[in-house]
PDB file of C-alpha atoms in Angstrom:
ATOM      1  CA  MET A   1      -0.047  -0.088  -0.153  1.00 78.00           C
ATOM      2  CA  MET A   2       1.346   3.363  -0.852  1.00 73.00           C
ATOM      3  CA  ILE A   3       0.867   5.992   1.718  1.00 82.00           C
ATOM      4  CA  ARG A   4       2.224   9.364   0.539  1.00 86.00           C
ATOM      5  CA  LEU A   5       4.384  10.943  -1.978  1.00 88.00           C
ATOM      6  CA  ILE A   6       6.782  13.378  -0.708  1.00 94.00           C
ATOM      7  CA  PRO A   7       8.194  15.770  -3.061  1.00 95.00           C
ATOM      8  CA  LYS A   8      11.841  17.241  -2.629  1.00 96.00           C
ATOM      9  CA  VAL A   9      11.994  20.742  -3.894  1.00 98.00           C
ATOM     10  CA  PHE A  10      15.319  22.321  -4.507  1.00 98.00           C
ATOM     11  CA  PHE A  11      16.110  26.045  -3.426  1.00 98.00           C
ATOM     12  CA  ASP A  12      19.309  28.243  -3.665  1.00 97.00           C
ATOM     13  CA  ARG A  13      19.138  28.881  -0.090  1.00 97.00           C
ATOM     14  CA  MET A  14      17.485  26.673   2.611  1.00 98.00           C
ATOM     15  CA  GLU A  15      15.807  30.228   3.739  1.00 97.00           C
ATOM     16  CA  GLU A  16      13.964  30.421   0.685  1.00 98.00           C
ATOM     17  CA  GLY A  17      12.415  27.078   1.235  1.00 98.00           C
ATOM     18  CA  LEU A  18      11.530  27.608   4.820  1.00 98.00           C
ATOM     19  CA  ASP A  19       9.955  31.134   3.632  1.00 98.00           C
ATOM     20  CA  LEU A  20       7.307  29.240   1.648  1.00 98.00           C
ATOM     21  CA  PHE A  21       6.734  26.130   3.460  1.00 98.00           C
ATOM     22  CA  VAL A  22       6.989  27.351   7.250  1.00 98.00           C
ATOM     23  CA  ASP A  23       6.207  30.947   7.144  1.00 97.00           C
ATOM     24  CA  GLY A  24       3.890  30.964   3.907  1.00 97.00           C
ATOM     25  CA  LEU A  25       2.182  27.738   4.537  1.00 97.00           C
ATOM     26  CA  GLY A  26       2.415  27.097   8.084  1.00 97.00           C
ATOM     27  CA  PHE A  27       4.425  23.715   7.843  1.00 98.00           C
ATOM     28  CA  THR A  28       6.415  22.793  10.824  1.00 98.00           C
ATOM     29  CA  VAL A  29      10.107  21.989  10.501  1.00 98.00           C
ATOM     30  CA  LEU A  30      10.195  18.113  11.432  1.00 98.00           C
ATOM     31  CA  HIS A  31      13.929  17.843  10.684  1.00 98.00           C
ATOM     32  CA  HIS A  32      16.912  20.056   9.854  1.00 98.00           C
ATOM     33  CA  ASP A  33      20.234  18.975   9.038  1.00 96.00           C
ATOM     34  CA  GLY A  34      22.547  21.415   7.006  1.00 92.00           C
ATOM     35  CA  ASP A  35      21.106  21.262   3.536  1.00 97.00           C
ATOM     36  CA  LEU A  36      17.931  19.177   4.196  1.00 98.00           C
ATOM     37  CA  ALA A  37      14.928  20.005   5.948  1.00 98.00           C
ATOM     38  CA  VAL A  38      11.773  17.869   6.360  1.00 98.00           C
ATOM     39  CA  VAL A  39       8.473  20.055   6.819  1.00 98.00           C
ATOM     40  CA  GLY A  40       4.977  18.927   7.453  1.00 97.00           C
ATOM     41  CA  ARG A  41       1.566  19.845   8.070  1.00 97.00           C
ATOM     42  CA  ASP A  42      -1.502  17.765   8.249  1.00 95.00           C
ATOM     43  CA  GLY A  43       0.168  14.812   7.087  1.00 92.00           C
ATOM     44  CA  ALA A  44       1.263  16.696   4.046  1.00 95.00           C
ATOM     45  CA  LYS A  45       5.333  16.841   3.759  1.00 96.00           C
ATOM     46  CA  ALA A  46       8.058  18.095   1.691  1.00 97.00           C
ATOM     47  CA  TYR A  47      11.949  17.792   1.582  1.00 98.00           C
ATOM     48  CA  VAL A  48      13.355  21.277   1.253  1.00 98.00           C
ATOM     49  CA  VAL A  49      16.913  20.812  -0.042  1.00 98.00           C
ATOM     50  CA  ALA A  50      19.429  23.564  -0.546  1.00 98.00           C
ATOM     51  CA  SER A  51      21.242  23.052  -3.733  1.00 97.00           C
ATOM     52  CA  ALA A  52      21.935  26.247  -6.256  1.00 96.00           C
ATOM     53  CA  GLU A  53      22.703  23.532  -9.053  1.00 97.00           C
ATOM     54  CA  TYR A  54      19.361  21.590  -8.730  1.00 97.00           C
ATOM     55  CA  ALA A  55      17.092  24.504  -8.130  1.00 97.00           C
ATOM     56  CA  ALA A  56      18.633  26.204 -11.291  1.00 96.00           C
ATOM     57  CA  LYS A  57      17.514  23.139 -13.215  1.00 95.00           C
ATOM     58  CA  ASP A  58      13.774  22.847 -11.927  1.00 91.00           C
ATOM     59  CA  ARG A  59      11.310  25.048 -10.349  1.00 94.00           C
ATOM     60  CA  PRO A  60       8.385  22.481  -9.750  1.00 95.00           C
ATOM     61  CA  GLU A  61       4.386  22.535  -9.642  1.00 95.00           C
ATOM     62  CA  ILE A  62       3.213  20.939  -6.558  1.00 95.00           C
ATOM     63  CA  SER A  63      -0.229  20.331  -6.066  1.00 95.00           C
ATOM     64  CA  ILE A  64      -1.878  19.798  -2.658  1.00 95.00           C
ATOM     65  CA  GLU A  65      -5.323  18.416  -2.397  1.00 95.00           C
ATOM     66  CA  THR A  66      -7.640  19.252   0.415  1.00 96.00           C
ATOM     67  CA  ASP A  67     -10.955  19.418   1.924  1.00 96.00           C
ATOM     68  CA  THR A  68     -10.673  22.765   3.380  1.00 96.00           C
ATOM     69  CA  ILE A  69      -9.576  24.990   0.466  1.00 97.00           C
ATOM     70  CA  GLU A  70     -11.652  28.043   1.523  1.00 98.00           C
ATOM     71  CA  GLU A  71     -10.153  28.032   4.922  1.00 97.00           C
ATOM     72  CA  ILE A  72      -6.464  27.625   3.682  1.00 97.00           C
ATOM     73  CA  HIS A  73      -7.045  30.343   1.262  1.00 98.00           C
ATOM     74  CA  ARG A  74      -8.223  32.645   4.123  1.00 98.00           C
ATOM     75  CA  GLU A  75      -5.307  31.745   6.098  1.00 97.00           C
ATOM     76  CA  VAL A  76      -2.681  32.369   3.295  1.00 97.00           C
ATOM     77  CA  SER A  77      -4.216  35.574   1.974  1.00 98.00           C
ATOM     78  CA  ALA A  78      -4.293  36.997   5.462  1.00 98.00           C
ATOM     79  CA  LYS A  79      -0.555  36.018   6.380  1.00 97.00           C
ATOM     80  CA  ARG A  80       1.154  36.248   3.010  1.00 97.00           C
ATOM     81  CA  PRO A  81      -0.864  37.741   0.491  1.00 98.00           C
ATOM     82  CA  ASP A  82       2.540  38.300  -1.718  1.00 98.00           C
ATOM     83  CA  LEU A  83       2.452  34.501  -2.257  1.00 98.00           C
ATOM     84  CA  LEU A  84      -0.694  34.437  -4.104  1.00 98.00           C
ATOM     85  CA  HIS A  85      -0.195  33.428  -7.959  1.00 98.00           C
ATOM     86  CA  PRO A  86      -1.046  36.419 -10.237  1.00 98.00           C
ATOM     87  CA  ASN A  87      -2.953  33.795 -12.435  1.00 98.00           C
ATOM     88  CA  LEU A  88      -4.933  32.196  -9.743  1.00 98.00           C
ATOM     89  CA  PRO A  89      -5.185  34.141  -6.608  1.00 98.00           C
ATOM     90  CA  ARG A  90      -8.783  33.279  -5.716  1.00 98.00           C
ATOM     91  CA  VAL A  91     -10.282  30.090  -5.158  1.00 98.00           C
ATOM     92  CA  THR A  92     -11.850  29.490  -8.525  1.00 98.00           C
ATOM     93  CA  GLN A  93     -13.881  26.463 -10.039  1.00 98.00           C
ATOM     94  CA  ARG A  94     -11.807  25.130 -12.839  1.00 98.00           C
ATOM     95  CA  PRO A  95     -13.099  23.477 -16.220  1.00 97.00           C
ATOM     96  CA  TRP A  96     -12.325  19.936 -14.806  1.00 97.00           C
ATOM     97  CA  GLY A  97     -14.665  20.757 -11.796  1.00 97.00           C
ATOM     98  CA  ALA A  98     -11.984  21.174  -9.183  1.00 98.00           C
ATOM     99  CA  LEU A  99     -11.968  24.100  -6.855  1.00 98.00           C
ATOM    100  CA  GLU A 100      -8.169  25.773  -7.030  1.00 98.00           C
ATOM    101  CA  PHE A 101      -6.019  28.424  -6.028  1.00 98.00           C
ATOM    102  CA  ALA A 102      -2.307  28.757  -6.351  1.00 98.00           C
ATOM    103  CA  LEU A 103       0.936  30.305  -4.739  1.00 98.00           C
ATOM    104  CA  LEU A 104       3.956  31.224  -6.480  1.00 98.00           C
ATOM    105  CA  ASP A 105       7.157  31.927  -4.581  1.00 97.00           C
ATOM    106  CA  LYS A 106      10.036  34.568  -5.547  1.00 96.00           C
ATOM    107  CA  THR A 107      11.924  31.496  -6.867  1.00 97.00           C
ATOM    108  CA  GLY A 108       9.205  30.180  -9.229  1.00 97.00           C
ATOM    109  CA  VAL A 109       7.889  27.398  -7.354  1.00 97.00           C
ATOM    110  CA  CYS A 110       4.013  26.984  -7.571  1.00 97.00           C
ATOM    111  CA  VAL A 111       1.852  25.197  -5.242  1.00 97.00           C
ATOM    112  CA  VAL A 112      -1.546  24.570  -6.457  1.00 97.00           C
ATOM    113  CA  PHE A 113      -4.150  23.976  -3.815  1.00 97.00           C
ATOM    114  CA  ARG A 114      -7.306  21.614  -5.115  1.00 97.00           C
ATOM    115  CA  GLN A 115     -10.364  20.500  -3.626  1.00 97.00           C
ATOM    116  CA  TRP A 116     -12.608  17.952  -5.854  1.00 97.00           C
ATOM    117  CA  PRO A 117     -16.361  18.098  -5.751  1.00 93.00           C
ATOM    118  CA  GLU A 118     -17.743  15.187  -3.117  1.00 84.00           C
TER     119      GLU A 118
END
């Protein structure tokens, strides 16, 4: 049984990754050892890795499915409106039926929050 997929996201500097995940999204640092931090919130996890070489090669789009999209949007909008993606800053019903909004950090990492209809 597969339980969860945990992305590894590369940043030039650790502070950039922690700014997005901890300061922006309210994740908690579960482990921090030099160039690697494991962050988590509500069962979601990510590995934040400081590596200028790999950060230059890949700016990922990460999707997080939720059942409380309006609540998360209110939280992020109040705390860090600078992270709201200019192309999808509000909770919007997409043509495929999901409700979505997105974040875009200053390094180009995109996080899409998605809630599927029940």
